[in-house]
């Protein structure tokens, strides 16, 4: 799933500069009794062993692509949401391979699709 997450985030970042690949919640592993599954994304990923993502819109501006004049806007929100289709189409062939392959499809990926470990420690 980490490889699929990397492919998805990389493709989304290429489709829209407002996609923040480096800034996100740090991945957490499920452990019995933990609160990891209190978010729907984590619950879906764990329960169905599949790629699950949450799209959050910035309130003020995007740290990876700031606009000092206008900040975040409804137009940028629409664009970020609409461009979600691009990475979904890009990863579709990999989803089929995961279901039928021996699980080593990530060996064929280019460097541009590598997994980037996100951090919640924002820096300016």
mmCIF file of N, CA and C in Angstrom:
data_model
loop_
_atom_site.group_PDB
_atom_site.id
_atom_site.type_symbol
_atom_site.label_atom_id
_atom_site.label_comp_id
_atom_site.label_asym_id
_atom_site.label_seq_id
_atom_site.Cartn_x
_atom_site.Cartn_y
_atom_site.Cartn_z
ATOM 1 N N UNK A 1 0.820 -1.204 0.000
ATOM 2 C CA UNK A 1 0.000 0.000 0.000
ATOM 3 C C UNK A 1 0.860 1.263 0.000
ATOM 4 N N UNK A 2 2.034 1.167 0.606
ATOM 5 C CA UNK A 2 2.918 2.331 0.629
ATOM 6 C C UNK A 2 3.309 2.731 -0.799
ATOM 7 N N UNK A 3 3.580 1.744 -1.651
ATOM 8 C CA UNK A 3 3.934 2.039 -3.037
ATOM 9 C C UNK A 3 2.766 2.702 -3.768
ATOM 10 N N UNK A 4 1.555 2.194 -3.568
ATOM 11 C CA UNK A 4 0.377 2.810 -4.194
ATOM 12 C C UNK A 4 0.185 4.239 -3.702
ATOM 13 N N UNK A 5 0.400 4.438 -2.424
ATOM 14 C CA UNK A 5 0.276 5.783 -1.850
ATOM 15 C C UNK A 5 1.296 6.722 -2.492
ATOM 16 N N UNK A 6 2.508 6.222 -2.693
ATOM 17 C CA UNK A 6 3.544 7.024 -3.335
ATOM 18 C C UNK A 6 3.181 7.384 -4.759
ATOM 19 N N UNK A 7 2.679 6.394 -5.514
ATOM 20 C CA UNK A 7 2.269 6.643 -6.895
ATOM 21 C C UNK A 7 1.151 7.678 -6.931
ATOM 22 N N UNK A 8 0.157 7.497 -6.069
ATOM 23 C CA UNK A 8 -0.982 8.424 -6.042
ATOM 24 C C UNK A 8 -0.532 9.840 -5.717
ATOM 25 N N UNK A 9 0.239 10.006 -4.637
ATOM 26 C CA UNK A 9 0.674 11.349 -4.238
ATOM 27 C C UNK A 9 1.550 12.011 -5.285
ATOM 28 N N UNK A 10 2.454 11.251 -5.885
ATOM 29 C CA UNK A 10 3.323 11.812 -6.917
ATOM 30 C C UNK A 10 2.508 12.256 -8.130
ATOM 31 N N UNK A 11 1.565 11.421 -8.551
ATOM 32 C CA UNK A 11 0.726 11.771 -9.699
ATOM 33 C C UNK A 11 -0.151 12.979 -9.385
ATOM 34 N N UNK A 12 -0.657 13.052 -8.173
ATOM 35 C CA UNK A 12 -1.502 14.187 -7.777
ATOM 36 C C UNK A 12 -0.675 15.475 -7.729
ATOM 37 N N UNK A 13 0.534 15.385 -7.233
ATOM 38 C CA UNK A 13 1.409 16.564 -7.183
ATOM 39 C C UNK A 13 1.745 17.063 -8.588
ATOM 40 N N UNK A 14 1.900 16.140 -9.526
ATOM 41 C CA UNK A 14 2.156 16.545 -10.914
ATOM 42 C C UNK A 14 0.911 17.158 -11.544
ATOM 43 N N UNK A 15 -0.263 16.676 -11.162
ATOM 44 C CA UNK A 15 -1.516 17.163 -11.736
ATOM 45 C C UNK A 15 -1.907 18.536 -11.198
ATOM 46 N N UNK A 16 -1.507 18.826 -9.964
ATOM 47 C CA UNK A 16 -1.903 20.099 -9.354
ATOM 48 C C UNK A 16 -0.829 20.544 -8.365
ATOM 49 N N UNK A 17 -0.237 21.723 -8.571
ATOM 50 C CA UNK A 17 0.828 22.189 -7.676
ATOM 51 C C UNK A 17 0.361 22.471 -6.244
ATOM 52 N N UNK A 18 -0.945 22.518 -6.027
ATOM 53 C CA UNK A 18 -1.454 22.743 -4.673
ATOM 54 C C UNK A 18 -1.522 21.464 -3.846
ATOM 55 N N UNK A 19 -1.262 20.324 -4.455
ATOM 56 C CA UNK A 19 -1.209 19.076 -3.693
ATOM 57 C C UNK A 19 0.081 19.063 -2.895
ATOM 58 N N UNK A 20 -0.048 19.003 -1.590
ATOM 59 C CA UNK A 20 1.119 19.044 -0.696
ATOM 60 C C UNK A 20 1.575 17.619 -0.404
ATOM 61 N N UNK A 21 2.565 17.161 -1.128
ATOM 62 C CA UNK A 21 3.052 15.797 -0.949
ATOM 63 C C UNK A 21 3.887 15.649 0.318
ATOM 64 N N UNK A 22 4.643 16.664 0.676
ATOM 65 C CA UNK A 22 5.537 16.562 1.829
ATOM 66 C C UNK A 22 4.849 16.839 3.158
ATOM 67 N N UNK A 23 3.737 17.570 3.123
ATOM 68 C CA UNK A 23 3.053 17.945 4.360
ATOM 69 C C UNK A 23 1.770 17.142 4.497
ATOM 70 N N UNK A 24 1.735 16.272 5.486
ATOM 71 C CA UNK A 24 0.560 15.429 5.704
ATOM 72 C C UNK A 24 0.653 14.806 7.088
ATOM 73 N N UNK A 25 -0.355 14.046 7.432
ATOM 74 C CA UNK A 25 -0.284 13.306 8.684
ATOM 75 C C UNK A 25 0.733 12.191 8.512
ATOM 76 N N UNK A 26 1.553 11.988 9.509
ATOM 77 C CA UNK A 26 2.523 10.902 9.441
ATOM 78 C C UNK A 26 1.778 9.569 9.509
ATOM 79 N N UNK A 27 2.191 8.606 8.673
ATOM 80 C CA UNK A 27 1.511 7.304 8.683
ATOM 81 C C UNK A 27 1.633 6.625 10.050
ATOM 82 N N UNK A 28 0.562 5.957 10.440
ATOM 83 C CA UNK A 28 0.571 5.252 11.717
ATOM 84 C C UNK A 28 0.166 3.804 11.470
ATOM 85 N N UNK A 29 0.824 2.906 12.136
ATOM 86 C CA UNK A 29 0.501 1.485 12.031
ATOM 87 C C UNK A 29 -0.592 1.143 13.036
ATOM 88 N N UNK A 30 -1.450 0.245 12.633
ATOM 89 C CA UNK A 30 -2.511 -0.209 13.529
ATOM 90 C C UNK A 30 -1.942 -1.151 14.584
ATOM 91 N N UNK A 31 -2.294 -0.896 15.804
ATOM 92 C CA UNK A 31 -1.972 -1.792 16.915
ATOM 93 C C UNK A 31 -3.245 -1.972 17.732
ATOM 94 N N UNK A 32 -3.466 -3.166 18.210
ATOM 95 C CA UNK A 32 -4.669 -3.463 18.984
ATOM 96 C C UNK A 32 -4.834 -2.460 20.128
ATOM 97 N N UNK A 33 -6.019 -1.859 20.206
ATOM 98 C CA UNK A 33 -6.304 -0.921 21.277
ATOM 99 C C UNK A 33 -5.895 0.512 20.993
ATOM 100 N N UNK A 34 -5.243 0.767 19.865
ATOM 101 C CA UNK A 34 -4.823 2.135 19.563
ATOM 102 C C UNK A 34 -5.978 2.931 18.964
ATOM 103 N N UNK A 35 -5.800 4.236 18.843
ATOM 104 C CA UNK A 35 -6.834 5.103 18.273
ATOM 105 C C UNK A 35 -6.581 5.383 16.802
ATOM 106 N N UNK A 36 -5.702 4.626 16.175
ATOM 107 C CA UNK A 36 -5.367 4.851 14.764
ATOM 108 C C UNK A 36 -6.601 4.784 13.877
ATOM 109 N N UNK A 37 -7.544 3.934 14.213
ATOM 110 C CA UNK A 37 -8.700 3.737 13.349
ATOM 111 C C UNK A 37 -9.834 4.725 13.610
ATOM 112 N N UNK A 38 -9.543 5.832 14.274
ATOM 113 C CA UNK A 38 -10.596 6.816 14.545
ATOM 114 C C UNK A 38 -10.846 7.747 13.356
ATOM 115 N N UNK A 39 -10.037 7.666 12.303
ATOM 116 C CA UNK A 39 -10.275 8.424 11.074
ATOM 117 C C UNK A 39 -10.797 7.454 10.018
ATOM 118 N N UNK A 40 -11.749 7.893 9.221
ATOM 119 C CA UNK A 40 -12.354 7.020 8.214
ATOM 120 C C UNK A 40 -11.310 6.477 7.238
ATOM 121 N N UNK A 41 -10.353 7.285 6.850
ATOM 122 C CA UNK A 41 -9.328 6.839 5.915
ATOM 123 C C UNK A 41 -8.565 5.649 6.474
ATOM 124 N N UNK A 42 -8.140 5.743 7.724
ATOM 125 C CA UNK A 42 -7.401 4.645 8.347
ATOM 126 C C UNK A 42 -8.281 3.409 8.507
ATOM 127 N N UNK A 43 -9.534 3.626 8.835
ATOM 128 C CA UNK A 43 -10.468 2.520 9.010
ATOM 129 C C UNK A 43 -10.655 1.753 7.693
ATOM 130 N N UNK A 44 -10.862 2.483 6.604
ATOM 131 C CA UNK A 44 -11.051 1.854 5.290
ATOM 132 C C UNK A 44 -9.787 1.120 4.854
ATOM 133 N N UNK A 45 -8.635 1.773 4.989
ATOM 134 C CA UNK A 45 -7.371 1.153 4.576
ATOM 135 C C UNK A 45 -7.126 -0.137 5.356
ATOM 136 N N UNK A 46 -7.379 -0.106 6.654
ATOM 137 C CA UNK A 46 -7.135 -1.282 7.489
ATOM 138 C C UNK A 46 -8.151 -2.390 7.210
ATOM 139 N N UNK A 47 -9.412 -2.028 7.182
ATOM 140 C CA UNK A 47 -10.470 -3.033 7.045
ATOM 141 C C UNK A 47 -10.445 -3.728 5.687
ATOM 142 N N UNK A 48 -10.176 -2.949 4.611
ATOM 143 C CA UNK A 48 -10.250 -3.514 3.266
ATOM 144 C C UNK A 48 -8.878 -3.719 2.620
ATOM 145 N N UNK A 49 -7.803 -3.409 3.353
ATOM 146 C CA UNK A 49 -6.441 -3.550 2.846
ATOM 147 C C UNK A 49 -6.312 -2.906 1.471
ATOM 148 N N UNK A 50 -6.672 -1.617 1.416
ATOM 149 C CA UNK A 50 -6.670 -0.912 0.142
ATOM 150 C C UNK A 50 -6.154 0.524 0.342
ATOM 151 N N UNK A 51 -5.862 1.157 -0.761
ATOM 152 C CA UNK A 51 -5.451 2.554 -0.736
ATOM 153 C C UNK A 51 -6.632 3.409 -0.288
ATOM 154 N N UNK A 52 -6.398 4.295 0.647
ATOM 155 C CA UNK A 52 -7.426 5.216 1.123
ATOM 156 C C UNK A 52 -6.761 6.567 1.359
ATOM 157 N N UNK A 53 -7.405 7.628 0.915
ATOM 158 C CA UNK A 53 -6.840 8.963 1.066
ATOM 159 C C UNK A 53 -7.918 9.927 1.546
ATOM 160 N N UNK A 54 -7.477 10.993 2.170
ATOM 161 C CA UNK A 54 -8.354 12.075 2.595
ATOM 162 C C UNK A 54 -7.886 13.349 1.920
ATOM 163 N N UNK A 55 -8.783 14.056 1.279
ATOM 164 C CA UNK A 55 -8.442 15.331 0.648
ATOM 165 C C UNK A 55 -8.898 16.445 1.574
ATOM 166 N N UNK A 56 -7.937 17.182 2.102
ATOM 167 C CA UNK A 56 -8.253 18.308 2.976
ATOM 168 C C UNK A 56 -7.872 19.597 2.261
ATOM 169 N N UNK A 57 -8.729 20.571 2.349
ATOM 170 C CA UNK A 57 -8.467 21.873 1.736
ATOM 171 C C UNK A 57 -7.835 22.799 2.773
ATOM 172 N N UNK A 58 -6.809 23.542 2.356
ATOM 173 C CA UNK A 58 -6.209 24.520 3.279
ATOM 174 C C UNK A 58 -7.223 25.609 3.631
ATOM 175 N N UNK A 59 -7.125 26.160 4.818
ATOM 176 C CA UNK A 59 -8.010 27.255 5.216
ATOM 177 C C UNK A 59 -7.485 28.594 4.725
ATOM 178 N N UNK A 60 -6.188 28.795 4.809
ATOM 179 C CA UNK A 60 -5.607 30.081 4.444
ATOM 180 C C UNK A 60 -4.845 30.007 3.144
ATOM 181 N N UNK A 61 -3.873 29.112 3.065
ATOM 182 C CA UNK A 61 -3.100 28.950 1.847
ATOM 183 C C UNK A 61 -2.354 27.631 1.892
ATOM 184 N N UNK A 62 -1.840 27.265 0.766
ATOM 185 C CA UNK A 62 -1.111 26.016 0.604
ATOM 186 C C UNK A 62 0.370 26.286 0.853
ATOM 187 N N UNK A 63 0.990 25.528 1.740
ATOM 188 C CA UNK A 63 2.386 25.774 2.099
ATOM 189 C C UNK A 63 3.353 25.442 0.975
ATOM 190 N N UNK A 64 2.970 24.507 0.113
ATOM 191 C CA UNK A 64 3.879 24.116 -0.961
ATOM 192 C C UNK A 64 3.749 24.998 -2.196
ATOM 193 N N UNK A 65 2.698 25.811 -2.276
ATOM 194 C CA UNK A 65 2.458 26.662 -3.446
ATOM 195 C C UNK A 65 1.711 27.923 -3.008
ATOM 196 N N UNK A 66 2.329 28.748 -2.163
ATOM 197 C CA UNK A 66 1.608 29.911 -1.620
ATOM 198 C C UNK A 66 1.308 30.985 -2.669
ATOM 199 N N UNK A 67 0.189 31.659 -2.475
ATOM 200 C CA UNK A 67 -0.198 32.792 -3.312
ATOM 201 C C UNK A 67 -0.330 33.984 -2.368
ATOM 202 N N UNK A 68 0.692 34.807 -2.314
ATOM 203 C CA UNK A 68 0.740 35.906 -1.343
ATOM 204 C C UNK A 68 -0.330 36.960 -1.592
ATOM 205 N N UNK A 69 -0.831 37.068 -2.810
ATOM 206 C CA UNK A 69 -1.852 38.092 -3.107
ATOM 207 C C UNK A 69 -3.265 37.655 -2.729
ATOM 208 N N UNK A 70 -3.622 36.409 -3.060
ATOM 209 C CA UNK A 70 -4.998 35.961 -2.865
ATOM 210 C C UNK A 70 -5.155 34.887 -1.797
ATOM 211 N N UNK A 71 -4.089 34.192 -1.452
ATOM 212 C CA UNK A 71 -4.219 33.086 -0.507
ATOM 213 C C UNK A 71 -5.003 31.951 -1.130
ATOM 214 N N UNK A 72 -5.694 31.194 -0.297
ATOM 215 C CA UNK A 72 -6.501 30.096 -0.813
ATOM 216 C C UNK A 72 -7.818 30.654 -1.329
ATOM 217 N N UNK A 73 -8.395 30.056 -2.341
ATOM 218 C CA UNK A 73 -9.615 30.589 -2.938
ATOM 219 C C UNK A 73 -10.558 29.465 -3.342
ATOM 220 N N UNK A 74 -11.815 29.792 -3.555
ATOM 221 C CA UNK A 74 -12.755 28.776 -4.036
ATOM 222 C C UNK A 74 -12.312 28.167 -5.370
ATOM 223 N N UNK A 75 -11.707 28.968 -6.238
ATOM 224 C CA UNK A 75 -11.244 28.450 -7.532
ATOM 225 C C UNK A 75 -10.145 27.403 -7.340
ATOM 226 N N UNK A 76 -9.247 27.650 -6.410
ATOM 227 C CA UNK A 76 -8.189 26.678 -6.143
ATOM 228 C C UNK A 76 -8.766 25.409 -5.517
ATOM 229 N N UNK A 77 -9.786 25.542 -4.685
ATOM 230 C CA UNK A 77 -10.457 24.369 -4.114
ATOM 231 C C UNK A 77 -11.077 23.527 -5.226
ATOM 232 N N UNK A 78 -11.785 24.181 -6.145
ATOM 233 C CA UNK A 78 -12.403 23.449 -7.256
ATOM 234 C C UNK A 78 -11.346 22.752 -8.103
ATOM 235 N N UNK A 79 -10.256 23.444 -8.363
ATOM 236 C CA UNK A 79 -9.186 22.884 -9.185
ATOM 237 C C UNK A 79 -8.537 21.681 -8.499
ATOM 238 N N UNK A 80 -8.296 21.795 -7.198
ATOM 239 C CA UNK A 80 -7.684 20.686 -6.453
ATOM 240 C C UNK A 80 -8.603 19.469 -6.449
ATOM 241 N N UNK A 81 -9.881 19.701 -6.242
ATOM 242 C CA UNK A 81 -10.846 18.594 -6.266
ATOM 243 C C UNK A 81 -10.974 17.976 -7.645
ATOM 244 N N UNK A 82 -11.067 18.810 -8.674
ATOM 245 C CA UNK A 82 -11.218 18.312 -10.043
ATOM 246 C C UNK A 82 -9.989 17.537 -10.500
ATOM 247 N N UNK A 83 -8.816 17.966 -10.076
ATOM 248 C CA UNK A 83 -7.596 17.297 -10.523
ATOM 249 C C UNK A 83 -7.369 15.960 -9.816
ATOM 250 N N UNK A 84 -8.244 15.603 -8.896
ATOM 251 C CA UNK A 84 -8.164 14.303 -8.228
ATOM 252 C C UNK A 84 -8.365 13.158 -9.229
ATOM 253 N N UNK A 85 -9.082 13.423 -10.295
ATOM 254 C CA UNK A 85 -9.323 12.380 -11.307
ATOM 255 C C UNK A 85 -8.026 11.956 -12.001
ATOM 256 N N UNK A 86 -7.097 12.879 -12.200
ATOM 257 C CA UNK A 86 -5.846 12.551 -12.893
ATOM 258 C C UNK A 86 -5.046 11.463 -12.183
ATOM 259 N N UNK A 87 -4.756 11.601 -10.891
ATOM 260 C CA UNK A 87 -3.997 10.525 -10.234
ATOM 261 C C UNK A 87 -4.775 9.211 -10.141
ATOM 262 N N UNK A 88 -6.097 9.294 -10.038
ATOM 263 C CA UNK A 88 -6.883 8.058 -10.004
ATOM 264 C C UNK A 88 -6.751 7.300 -11.324
ATOM 265 N N UNK A 89 -6.781 8.025 -12.431
ATOM 266 C CA UNK A 89 -6.596 7.380 -13.734
ATOM 267 C C UNK A 89 -5.169 6.846 -13.871
ATOM 268 N N UNK A 90 -4.218 7.579 -13.321
ATOM 269 C CA UNK A 90 -2.818 7.166 -13.418
ATOM 270 C C UNK A 90 -2.554 5.879 -12.636
ATOM 271 N N UNK A 91 -3.143 5.739 -11.451
ATOM 272 C CA UNK A 91 -2.860 4.549 -10.643
ATOM 273 C C UNK A 91 -3.739 3.359 -11.000
ATOM 274 N N UNK A 92 -4.766 3.583 -11.807
ATOM 275 C CA UNK A 92 -5.683 2.488 -12.144
ATOM 276 C C UNK A 92 -4.966 1.227 -12.633
ATOM 277 N N UNK A 93 -4.012 1.313 -13.558
ATOM 278 C CA UNK A 93 -3.326 0.080 -13.992
ATOM 279 C C UNK A 93 -2.571 -0.613 -12.852
ATOM 280 N N UNK A 94 -2.077 0.149 -11.906
ATOM 281 C CA UNK A 94 -1.362 -0.445 -10.777
ATOM 282 C C UNK A 94 -2.327 -1.161 -9.835
ATOM 283 N N UNK A 95 -3.539 -0.644 -9.712
ATOM 284 C CA UNK A 95 -4.528 -1.304 -8.866
ATOM 285 C C UNK A 95 -4.850 -2.683 -9.421
ATOM 286 N N UNK A 96 -4.975 -2.778 -10.725
ATOM 287 C CA UNK A 96 -5.240 -4.078 -11.359
ATOM 288 C C UNK A 96 -4.058 -5.018 -11.154
ATOM 289 N N UNK A 97 -2.837 -4.495 -11.209
ATOM 290 C CA UNK A 97 -1.654 -5.331 -11.042
ATOM 291 C C UNK A 97 -1.533 -5.828 -9.616
ATOM 292 N N UNK A 98 -1.925 -4.986 -8.662
ATOM 293 C CA UNK A 98 -1.848 -5.406 -7.262
ATOM 294 C C UNK A 98 -2.746 -6.616 -7.033
ATOM 295 N N UNK A 99 -3.908 -6.600 -7.655
ATOM 296 C CA UNK A 99 -4.857 -7.693 -7.461
ATOM 297 C C UNK A 99 -4.381 -8.991 -8.113
ATOM 298 N N UNK A 100 -3.613 -8.885 -9.205
ATOM 299 C CA UNK A 100 -3.250 -10.094 -9.929
ATOM 300 C C UNK A 100 -1.759 -10.418 -9.897
ATOM 301 N N UNK A 101 -0.941 -9.510 -9.411
ATOM 302 C CA UNK A 101 0.511 -9.667 -9.446
ATOM 303 C C UNK A 101 1.016 -10.341 -8.177
ATOM 304 N N UNK A 102 2.285 -10.629 -8.176
ATOM 305 C CA UNK A 102 2.893 -11.229 -6.983
ATOM 306 C C UNK A 102 3.226 -10.176 -5.928
ATOM 307 N N UNK A 103 2.850 -8.902 -6.192
ATOM 308 C CA UNK A 103 3.064 -7.841 -5.215
ATOM 309 C C UNK A 103 4.348 -7.076 -5.398
ATOM 310 N N UNK A 104 5.089 -7.355 -6.456
ATOM 311 C CA UNK A 104 6.371 -6.668 -6.654
ATOM 312 C C UNK A 104 6.305 -5.626 -7.769
ATOM 313 N N UNK A 105 5.123 -5.134 -8.084
ATOM 314 C CA UNK A 105 4.972 -4.169 -9.167
ATOM 315 C C UNK A 105 5.782 -2.896 -8.944
ATOM 316 N N UNK A 106 6.047 -2.553 -7.686
ATOM 317 C CA UNK A 106 6.752 -1.312 -7.390
ATOM 318 C C UNK A 106 8.189 -1.325 -7.902
ATOM 319 N N UNK A 107 8.723 -2.489 -8.203
ATOM 320 C CA UNK A 107 10.077 -2.560 -8.757
ATOM 321 C C UNK A 107 10.157 -1.923 -10.133
ATOM 322 N N UNK A 108 9.014 -1.803 -10.819
ATOM 323 C CA UNK A 108 8.968 -1.226 -12.163
ATOM 324 C C UNK A 108 8.694 0.269 -12.147
ATOM 325 N N UNK A 109 8.487 0.862 -10.990
ATOM 326 C CA UNK A 109 8.131 2.279 -10.909
ATOM 327 C C UNK A 109 9.332 3.175 -11.167
ATOM 328 N N UNK A 110 9.037 4.346 -11.720
ATOM 329 C CA UNK A 110 10.107 5.321 -11.923
ATOM 330 C C UNK A 110 10.357 6.071 -10.615
ATOM 331 N N UNK A 111 11.467 6.757 -10.557
ATOM 332 C CA UNK A 111 11.837 7.524 -9.359
ATOM 333 C C UNK A 111 10.796 8.596 -9.047
ATOM 334 N N UNK A 112 10.139 9.131 -10.088
ATOM 335 C CA UNK A 112 9.149 10.198 -9.863
ATOM 336 C C UNK A 112 7.932 9.709 -9.085
ATOM 337 N N UNK A 113 7.740 8.379 -9.027
ATOM 338 C CA UNK A 113 6.615 7.820 -8.300
ATOM 339 C C UNK A 113 7.001 7.237 -6.944
ATOM 340 N N UNK A 114 8.176 7.556 -6.471
ATOM 341 C CA UNK A 114 8.651 7.006 -5.200
ATOM 342 C C UNK A 114 7.818 7.548 -4.035
ATOM 343 N N UNK A 115 7.712 6.746 -3.013
ATOM 344 C CA UNK A 115 6.981 7.146 -1.812
ATOM 345 C C UNK A 115 7.759 8.229 -1.078
ATOM 346 N N UNK A 116 7.070 9.278 -0.686
ATOM 347 C CA UNK A 116 7.660 10.346 0.119
ATOM 348 C C UNK A 116 7.032 10.247 1.500
ATOM 349 N N UNK A 117 7.849 10.019 2.501
ATOM 350 C CA UNK A 117 7.327 9.908 3.859
ATOM 351 C C UNK A 117 6.847 11.281 4.304
ATOM 352 N N UNK A 118 5.537 11.442 4.527
ATOM 353 C CA UNK A 118 5.020 12.761 4.915
ATOM 354 C C UNK A 118 5.345 13.091 6.363
ATOM 355 N N UNK A 119 5.297 14.357 6.664
ATOM 356 C CA UNK A 119 5.528 14.800 8.029
ATOM 357 C C UNK A 119 4.480 15.838 8.409
ATOM 358 N N UNK A 120 4.096 15.848 9.655
ATOM 359 C CA UNK A 120 3.172 16.866 10.146
ATOM 360 C C UNK A 120 3.952 18.023 10.780
ATOM 361 N N UNK A 121 5.267 17.959 10.723
ATOM 362 C CA UNK A 121 6.115 19.021 11.273
ATOM 363 C C UNK A 121 6.353 20.050 10.175
ATOM 364 N N UNK A 122 5.453 21.004 10.076
ATOM 365 C CA UNK A 122 5.498 21.993 9.000
ATOM 366 C C UNK A 122 6.680 22.906 9.175
ATOM 367 N N UNK A 123 7.224 23.313 8.058
ATOM 368 C CA UNK A 123 8.330 24.262 8.073
ATOM 369 C C UNK A 123 8.043 25.318 7.013
ATOM 370 N N UNK A 124 8.470 26.505 7.282
ATOM 371 C CA UNK A 124 8.268 27.596 6.308
ATOM 372 C C UNK A 124 9.557 27.928 5.651
#
